[in-house]
């Protein structure tokens, strides 16, 4: 069974950094692109970015390119999202998703709240 | 960036009714268009990829069509469990972009 479990969320002060993890199981992690998507409270979905199998290609939505960094550890079957200079606009549920023909499997999401 | 415009924003329909949701891209996306369903409090779920391919386990009442800039998700006979918000996503070019969603309710 494909399973994606995000962790690392919580309450963080403005200007600080936070690193999210996404633990993958039930499939061959190093065969797939992986991505991050977020959803602000009551809003739609926003694609953050994605990384290919060997980390040689990483793409971001332009507005987040200088703040967020996507990485992966294929030995640990884990995807990461390093977030810096966080602001209230970054308050959202963050989802990791497997990239195949579409994002075919999603984690349950992790909440990040940016507030003083 | 490619802009994705979904319509309508809100739709109320009766059980058993045929429902059509639309997604329009600001430029040709070569059928690289997915549809996702998100129920309240849940993660999104892939319904259709590449315009008209049903994801594993998705009921056959869901179908997709389109080309160029105009795409459609059709539910042939609306069921109570279809209450959700539906998002389209273009994967033709980076950055990937979602539509703003259509919230579907039962009348």
PDB file of C-alpha atoms in Angstrom:
ATOM      1  CA  UNK A   1       0.000   0.000   0.000  1.00  0.00           C
ATOM      2  CA  UNK A   2       1.369   3.404  -0.998  1.00  0.00           C
ATOM      3  CA  UNK A   3       1.697   5.616   2.031  1.00  0.00           C
ATOM      4  CA  UNK A   4       2.957   9.184   2.420  1.00  0.00           C
ATOM      5  CA  UNK A   5       3.222  10.691   5.885  1.00  0.00           C
ATOM      6  CA  UNK A   6       4.177  14.312   6.419  1.00  0.00           C
ATOM      7  CA  UNK A   7       5.672  15.586   9.653  1.00  0.00           C
ATOM      8  CA  UNK A   8       7.446  18.597  11.079  1.00  0.00           C
ATOM      9  CA  UNK A   9       4.628  21.104  11.029  1.00  0.00           C
ATOM     10  CA  UNK A  10       3.432  23.308  13.846  1.00  0.00           C
ATOM     11  CA  UNK A  11       3.490  26.876  15.080  1.00  0.00           C
ATOM     12  CA  UNK A  12       6.454  28.978  13.990  1.00  0.00           C
ATOM     13  CA  UNK A  13       7.267  32.644  14.448  1.00  0.00           C
ATOM     14  CA  UNK A  14       7.465  34.999  11.474  1.00  0.00           C
ATOM     15  CA  UNK A  15      10.902  35.131   9.910  1.00  0.00           C
ATOM     16  CA  UNK A  16      11.898  31.709  11.213  1.00  0.00           C
ATOM     17  CA  UNK A  17      12.575  28.506   9.306  1.00  0.00           C
ATOM     18  CA  UNK A  18      10.966  25.084   9.349  1.00  0.00           C
ATOM     19  CA  UNK A  19      11.714  21.775   7.666  1.00  0.00           C
ATOM     20  CA  UNK A  20       8.966  19.356   6.697  1.00  0.00           C
ATOM     21  CA  UNK A  21       9.481  15.681   6.007  1.00  0.00           C
ATOM     22  CA  UNK A  22       7.456  13.201   4.000  1.00  0.00           C
ATOM     23  CA  UNK A  23       8.086   9.531   4.718  1.00  0.00           C
ATOM     24  CA  UNK A  24       7.200   7.250   1.830  1.00  0.00           C
ATOM     25  CA  UNK A  25       6.441   3.551   1.904  1.00  0.00           C
ATOM     26  CA  UNK A  26       4.770   0.878  -0.184  1.00  0.00           C
ATOM     27  CA  UNK A  27       6.496   1.724  -3.450  1.00  0.00           C
ATOM     28  CA  UNK A  28       9.934   2.144  -4.928  1.00  0.00           C
ATOM     29  CA  UNK A  29      10.585   5.746  -3.838  1.00  0.00           C
ATOM     30  CA  UNK A  30      13.570   6.313  -6.113  1.00  0.00           C
ATOM     31  CA  UNK A  31      11.488   5.547  -9.221  1.00  0.00           C
ATOM     32  CA  UNK A  32       9.206   8.560  -8.849  1.00  0.00           C
ATOM     33  CA  UNK A  33       9.115  12.307  -8.999  1.00  0.00           C
ATOM     34  CA  UNK A  34       7.816  13.788  -5.778  1.00  0.00           C
ATOM     35  CA  UNK A  35       6.124  17.111  -5.155  1.00  0.00           C
ATOM     36  CA  UNK A  36       4.804  19.518  -2.548  1.00  0.00           C
ATOM     37  CA  UNK A  37       1.443  21.293  -2.672  1.00  0.00           C
ATOM     38  CA  UNK A  38      -0.015  23.630  -0.088  1.00  0.00           C
ATOM     39  CA  UNK A  39      -3.449  24.942   0.794  1.00  0.00           C
ATOM     40  CA  UNK A  40      -4.056  28.051   2.857  1.00  0.00           C
ATOM     41  CA  UNK A  41      -7.106  27.904   5.144  1.00  0.00           C
ATOM     42  CA  UNK A  42     -10.282  28.025   3.069  1.00  0.00           C
ATOM     43  CA  UNK A  43      -8.335  28.502  -0.155  1.00  0.00           C
ATOM     44  CA  UNK A  44      -7.363  26.479  -3.211  1.00  0.00           C
ATOM     45  CA  UNK A  45      -4.346  24.349  -3.985  1.00  0.00           C
ATOM     46  CA  UNK A  46      -0.939  25.848  -4.747  1.00  0.00           C
ATOM     47  CA  UNK A  47       1.834  23.820  -6.352  1.00  0.00           C
ATOM     48  CA  UNK A  48       5.097  24.510  -4.528  1.00  0.00           C
ATOM     49  CA  UNK A  49       7.490  22.411  -6.574  1.00  0.00           C
ATOM     50  CA  UNK A  50       8.767  18.973  -7.432  1.00  0.00           C
ATOM     51  CA  UNK A  51      11.956  16.950  -7.620  1.00  0.00           C
ATOM     52  CA  UNK A  52      12.950  14.161  -9.951  1.00  0.00           C
ATOM     53  CA  UNK A  53      14.214  10.749  -9.024  1.00  0.00           C
ATOM     54  CA  UNK A  54      17.913  11.566  -8.611  1.00  0.00           C
ATOM     55  CA  UNK A  55      17.483  15.210  -7.521  1.00  0.00           C
ATOM     56  CA  UNK A  56      19.036  16.474 -10.753  1.00  0.00           C
ATOM     57  CA  UNK A  57      15.900  18.459 -11.619  1.00  0.00           C
ATOM     58  CA  UNK A  58      13.995  20.562  -9.113  1.00  0.00           C
ATOM     59  CA  UNK A  59      11.329  23.049 -10.113  1.00  0.00           C
ATOM     60  CA  UNK A  60       9.525  25.626  -8.003  1.00  0.00           C
ATOM     61  CA  UNK A  61       6.705  28.041  -8.365  1.00  0.00           C
ATOM     62  CA  UNK A  62       8.509  31.353  -8.967  1.00  0.00           C
ATOM     63  CA  UNK A  63       7.168  33.198  -5.913  1.00  0.00           C
ATOM     64  CA  UNK A  64       8.616  30.564  -3.544  1.00  0.00           C
ATOM     65  CA  UNK A  65      11.886  29.762  -5.285  1.00  0.00           C
ATOM     66  CA  UNK A  66      14.022  31.897  -2.969  1.00  0.00           C
ATOM     67  CA  UNK A  67      12.311  30.776   0.245  1.00  0.00           C
ATOM     68  CA  UNK A  68      11.718  27.061  -0.132  1.00  0.00           C
ATOM     69  CA  UNK A  69      14.081  24.189  -0.939  1.00  0.00           C
ATOM     70  CA  UNK A  70      12.979  20.704  -1.923  1.00  0.00           C
ATOM     71  CA  UNK A  71      15.277  17.748  -1.404  1.00  0.00           C
ATOM     72  CA  UNK A  72      15.072  13.995  -1.001  1.00  0.00           C
ATOM     73  CA  UNK A  73      16.969  11.124   0.544  1.00  0.00           C
ATOM     74  CA  UNK A  74      16.345   7.994  -1.487  1.00  0.00           C
ATOM     75  CA  UNK A  75      18.131   5.808   1.058  1.00  0.00           C
ATOM     76  CA  UNK A  76      15.658   6.954   3.704  1.00  0.00           C
ATOM     77  CA  UNK A  77      12.631   7.087   1.363  1.00  0.00           C
ATOM     78  CA  UNK A  78      12.034  10.635   2.529  1.00  0.00           C
ATOM     79  CA  UNK A  79      11.152  13.899   0.832  1.00  0.00           C
ATOM     80  CA  UNK A  80      11.893  17.251   2.457  1.00  0.00           C
ATOM     81  CA  UNK A  81      10.730  20.838   2.258  1.00  0.00           C
ATOM     82  CA  UNK A  82      12.992  23.430   3.858  1.00  0.00           C
ATOM     83  CA  UNK A  83      11.127  26.674   4.393  1.00  0.00           C
ATOM     84  CA  UNK A  84      12.808  29.931   5.370  1.00  0.00           C
ATOM     85  CA  UNK A  85      11.775  33.532   6.074  1.00  0.00           C
ATOM     86  CA  UNK A  86       8.283  32.363   6.873  1.00  0.00           C
ATOM     87  CA  UNK A  87       5.437  34.853   6.899  1.00  0.00           C
ATOM     88  CA  UNK A  88       1.749  34.716   7.715  1.00  0.00           C
ATOM     89  CA  UNK A  89       1.066  34.051   4.027  1.00  0.00           C
ATOM     90  CA  UNK A  90       2.790  30.672   4.437  1.00  0.00           C
ATOM     91  CA  UNK A  91       0.189  29.446   6.928  1.00  0.00           C
ATOM     92  CA  UNK A  92      -1.283  26.410   5.212  1.00  0.00           C
ATOM     93  CA  UNK A  93      -1.652  22.662   5.091  1.00  0.00           C
ATOM     94  CA  UNK A  94       1.340  21.216   3.268  1.00  0.00           C
ATOM     95  CA  UNK A  95       0.899  18.042   1.262  1.00  0.00           C
ATOM     96  CA  UNK A  96       3.488  15.814  -0.322  1.00  0.00           C
ATOM     97  CA  UNK A  97       2.425  13.851  -3.380  1.00  0.00           C
ATOM     98  CA  UNK A  98       3.842  11.226  -5.666  1.00  0.00           C
ATOM     99  CA  UNK A  99       4.327  12.333  -9.258  1.00  0.00           C
ATOM    100  CA  UNK A 100       3.344   9.844 -11.879  1.00  0.00           C
ATOM    101  CA  UNK A 101       0.609  10.366 -14.406  1.00  0.00           C
ATOM    102  CA  UNK A 102      -0.654  13.197 -12.269  1.00  0.00           C
ATOM    103  CA  UNK A 103      -0.118  13.333  -8.530  1.00  0.00           C
ATOM    104  CA  UNK A 104      -1.527   9.899  -7.896  1.00  0.00           C
ATOM    105  CA  UNK A 105      -1.000   9.565  -4.153  1.00  0.00           C
ATOM    106  CA  UNK A 106      -1.066  12.242  -1.480  1.00  0.00           C
ATOM    107  CA  UNK A 107      -0.161  12.410   2.172  1.00  0.00           C
ATOM    108  CA  UNK A 108      -2.713  13.495   4.758  1.00  0.00           C
ATOM    109  CA  UNK A 109      -1.049  16.888   5.043  1.00  0.00           C
ATOM    110  CA  UNK A 110       0.657  18.762   7.857  1.00  0.00           C
ATOM    111  CA  UNK A 111      -0.404  22.134   9.210  1.00  0.00           C
ATOM    112  CA  UNK A 112       2.044  24.999   9.407  1.00  0.00           C
ATOM    113  CA  UNK A 113       0.949  28.105  11.280  1.00  0.00           C
ATOM    114  CA  UNK A 114       3.106  31.210  11.127  1.00  0.00           C
ATOM    115  CA  UNK A 115       2.284  33.532  13.985  1.00  0.00           C
ATOM    116  CA  UNK A 116       3.935  35.416  16.810  1.00  0.00           C
TER     117      UNK A 116
ATOM    118  CA  UNK B   1       2.846  31.109 -16.130  1.00  0.00           C
ATOM    119  CA  UNK B   2      -0.246  29.362 -17.441  1.00  0.00           C
ATOM    120  CA  UNK B   3      -3.440  30.546 -15.785  1.00  0.00           C
ATOM    121  CA  UNK B   4      -6.210  28.022 -15.182  1.00  0.00           C
ATOM    122  CA  UNK B   5      -9.774  29.285 -14.912  1.00  0.00           C
ATOM    123  CA  UNK B   6     -12.445  26.979 -13.560  1.00  0.00           C
ATOM    124  CA  UNK B   7     -16.167  27.485 -13.917  1.00  0.00           C
ATOM    125  CA  UNK B   8     -18.511  27.609 -12.267  1.00  0.00           C
ATOM    126  CA  UNK B   9     -17.080  28.342  -8.828  1.00  0.00           C
ATOM    127  CA  UNK B  10     -20.096  26.760  -7.219  1.00  0.00           C
ATOM    128  CA  UNK B  11     -22.563  24.230  -8.535  1.00  0.00           C
ATOM    129  CA  UNK B  12     -25.655  22.729  -6.961  1.00  0.00           C
ATOM    130  CA  UNK B  13     -27.208  19.730  -8.681  1.00  0.00           C
ATOM    131  CA  UNK B  14     -29.605  16.887  -7.952  1.00  0.00           C
ATOM    132  CA  UNK B  15     -28.750  13.259  -7.356  1.00  0.00           C
ATOM    133  CA  UNK B  16     -28.737  11.438 -10.672  1.00  0.00           C
ATOM    134  CA  UNK B  17     -28.144  14.606 -12.684  1.00  0.00           C
ATOM    135  CA  UNK B  18     -25.398  14.906 -15.283  1.00  0.00           C
ATOM    136  CA  UNK B  19     -22.865  17.502 -14.174  1.00  0.00           C
ATOM    137  CA  UNK B  20     -20.204  19.288 -16.221  1.00  0.00           C
ATOM    138  CA  UNK B  21     -17.299  21.261 -14.800  1.00  0.00           C
ATOM    139  CA  UNK B  22     -15.004  23.363 -16.952  1.00  0.00           C
ATOM    140  CA  UNK B  23     -11.370  24.353 -16.879  1.00  0.00           C
ATOM    141  CA  UNK B  24      -9.826  26.816 -19.315  1.00  0.00           C
ATOM    142  CA  UNK B  25      -6.114  27.358 -19.753  1.00  0.00           C
ATOM    143  CA  UNK B  26      -4.527  30.646 -20.826  1.00  0.00           C
ATOM    144  CA  UNK B  27      -2.607  28.770 -23.531  1.00  0.00           C
ATOM    145  CA  UNK B  28      -2.497  25.352 -25.138  1.00  0.00           C
ATOM    146  CA  UNK B  29      -1.631  22.690 -22.548  1.00  0.00           C
ATOM    147  CA  UNK B  30      -1.537  19.724 -24.938  1.00  0.00           C
ATOM    148  CA  UNK B  31      -3.980  17.636 -22.901  1.00  0.00           C
ATOM    149  CA  UNK B  32      -1.698  17.622 -19.830  1.00  0.00           C
ATOM    150  CA  UNK B  33      -4.656  18.271 -17.603  1.00  0.00           C
ATOM    151  CA  UNK B  34      -5.615  16.433 -14.417  1.00  0.00           C
ATOM    152  CA  UNK B  35      -8.721  16.573 -12.250  1.00  0.00           C
ATOM    153  CA  UNK B  36      -8.635  16.211  -8.467  1.00  0.00           C
ATOM    154  CA  UNK B  37     -11.438  15.760  -5.967  1.00  0.00           C
ATOM    155  CA  UNK B  38     -11.107  17.122  -2.452  1.00  0.00           C
ATOM    156  CA  UNK B  39     -13.687  16.296   0.160  1.00  0.00           C
ATOM    157  CA  UNK B  40     -13.973  18.423   3.266  1.00  0.00           C
ATOM    158  CA  UNK B  41     -11.082  17.828   5.635  1.00  0.00           C
ATOM    159  CA  UNK B  42      -9.319  15.393   3.325  1.00  0.00           C
ATOM    160  CA  UNK B  43      -6.342  15.429   0.999  1.00  0.00           C
ATOM    161  CA  UNK B  44      -7.001  15.823  -2.717  1.00  0.00           C
ATOM    162  CA  UNK B  45      -7.464  12.665  -4.726  1.00  0.00           C
ATOM    163  CA  UNK B  46      -6.588  12.133  -8.378  1.00  0.00           C
ATOM    164  CA  UNK B  47      -9.601  11.389 -10.552  1.00  0.00           C
ATOM    165  CA  UNK B  48      -8.392  11.821 -14.127  1.00  0.00           C
ATOM    166  CA  UNK B  49      -4.981  12.402 -15.680  1.00  0.00           C
ATOM    167  CA  UNK B  50      -3.988  13.589 -19.136  1.00  0.00           C
ATOM    168  CA  UNK B  51      -7.503  14.855 -19.906  1.00  0.00           C
ATOM    169  CA  UNK B  52      -9.391  11.574 -20.163  1.00  0.00           C
ATOM    170  CA  UNK B  53      -7.619   8.758 -18.306  1.00  0.00           C
ATOM    171  CA  UNK B  54      -9.424   7.474 -15.247  1.00  0.00           C
ATOM    172  CA  UNK B  55      -7.149   6.861 -12.248  1.00  0.00           C
ATOM    173  CA  UNK B  56      -7.258   3.436 -10.625  1.00  0.00           C
ATOM    174  CA  UNK B  57     -10.381   2.818  -8.612  1.00  0.00           C
ATOM    175  CA  UNK B  58     -12.290   5.872  -9.782  1.00  0.00           C
ATOM    176  CA  UNK B  59     -15.926   5.151 -10.714  1.00  0.00           C
ATOM    177  CA  UNK B  60     -16.764   5.178 -14.391  1.00  0.00           C
ATOM    178  CA  UNK B  61     -19.375   7.914 -13.915  1.00  0.00           C
ATOM    179  CA  UNK B  62     -16.411  10.315 -13.984  1.00  0.00           C
ATOM    180  CA  UNK B  63     -15.008  11.209 -17.382  1.00  0.00           C
ATOM    181  CA  UNK B  64     -12.861  13.913 -18.889  1.00  0.00           C
ATOM    182  CA  UNK B  65     -12.491  15.496 -22.278  1.00  0.00           C
ATOM    183  CA  UNK B  66     -10.951  18.445 -24.017  1.00  0.00           C
ATOM    184  CA  UNK B  67      -8.019  19.720 -25.998  1.00  0.00           C
ATOM    185  CA  UNK B  68      -6.037  22.876 -26.533  1.00  0.00           C
ATOM    186  CA  UNK B  69      -7.171  25.303 -23.864  1.00  0.00           C
ATOM    187  CA  UNK B  70     -10.614  23.914 -22.941  1.00  0.00           C
ATOM    188  CA  UNK B  71     -11.252  20.905 -20.722  1.00  0.00           C
ATOM    189  CA  UNK B  72     -14.256  19.329 -19.066  1.00  0.00           C
ATOM    190  CA  UNK B  73     -14.949  16.956 -16.197  1.00  0.00           C
ATOM    191  CA  UNK B  74     -18.297  15.191 -16.435  1.00  0.00           C
ATOM    192  CA  UNK B  75     -20.113  13.215 -13.774  1.00  0.00           C
ATOM    193  CA  UNK B  76     -22.725  11.206 -15.640  1.00  0.00           C
ATOM    194  CA  UNK B  77     -25.021  10.595 -12.673  1.00  0.00           C
ATOM    195  CA  UNK B  78     -24.297  12.636  -9.559  1.00  0.00           C
ATOM    196  CA  UNK B  79     -24.094  10.688  -6.307  1.00  0.00           C
ATOM    197  CA  UNK B  80     -24.241  12.015  -2.734  1.00  0.00           C
ATOM    198  CA  UNK B  81     -20.624  10.999  -2.172  1.00  0.00           C
ATOM    199  CA  UNK B  82     -19.520  13.290  -5.010  1.00  0.00           C
ATOM    200  CA  UNK B  83     -20.001  16.360  -2.827  1.00  0.00           C
ATOM    201  CA  UNK B  84     -16.537  17.923  -2.915  1.00  0.00           C
ATOM    202  CA  UNK B  85     -14.423  20.636  -4.456  1.00  0.00           C
ATOM    203  CA  UNK B  86     -12.888  19.772  -7.816  1.00  0.00           C
ATOM    204  CA  UNK B  87      -9.600  21.211  -9.008  1.00  0.00           C
ATOM    205  CA  UNK B  88      -7.898  21.027 -12.365  1.00  0.00           C
ATOM    206  CA  UNK B  89      -4.116  21.033 -12.729  1.00  0.00           C
ATOM    207  CA  UNK B  90      -2.060  21.688 -15.832  1.00  0.00           C
ATOM    208  CA  UNK B  91       1.180  19.732 -16.153  1.00  0.00           C
ATOM    209  CA  UNK B  92       2.172  20.954 -19.585  1.00  0.00           C
ATOM    210  CA  UNK B  93       4.834  23.337 -18.334  1.00  0.00           C
ATOM    211  CA  UNK B  94       6.478  24.580 -15.187  1.00  0.00           C
ATOM    212  CA  UNK B  95       5.317  26.068 -12.935  1.00  0.00           C
ATOM    213  CA  UNK B  96       2.397  23.687 -12.643  1.00  0.00           C
ATOM    214  CA  UNK B  97      -0.800  25.573 -11.909  1.00  0.00           C
ATOM    215  CA  UNK B  98      -4.126  24.644 -10.376  1.00  0.00           C
ATOM    216  CA  UNK B  99      -7.499  26.102 -11.118  1.00  0.00           C
ATOM    217  CA  UNK B 100      -9.322  27.810  -8.268  1.00  0.00           C
ATOM    218  CA  UNK B 101     -11.819  24.979  -7.894  1.00  0.00           C
ATOM    219  CA  UNK B 102     -15.494  24.204  -8.330  1.00  0.00           C
ATOM    220  CA  UNK B 103     -17.452  23.425  -5.187  1.00  0.00           C
ATOM    221  CA  UNK B 104     -20.144  20.863  -5.934  1.00  0.00           C
ATOM    222  CA  UNK B 105     -23.135  20.368  -3.689  1.00  0.00           C
ATOM    223  CA  UNK B 106     -26.325  18.339  -3.783  1.00  0.00           C
ATOM    224  CA  UNK B 107     -29.529  20.282  -4.349  1.00  0.00           C
TER     225      UNK B 107
END
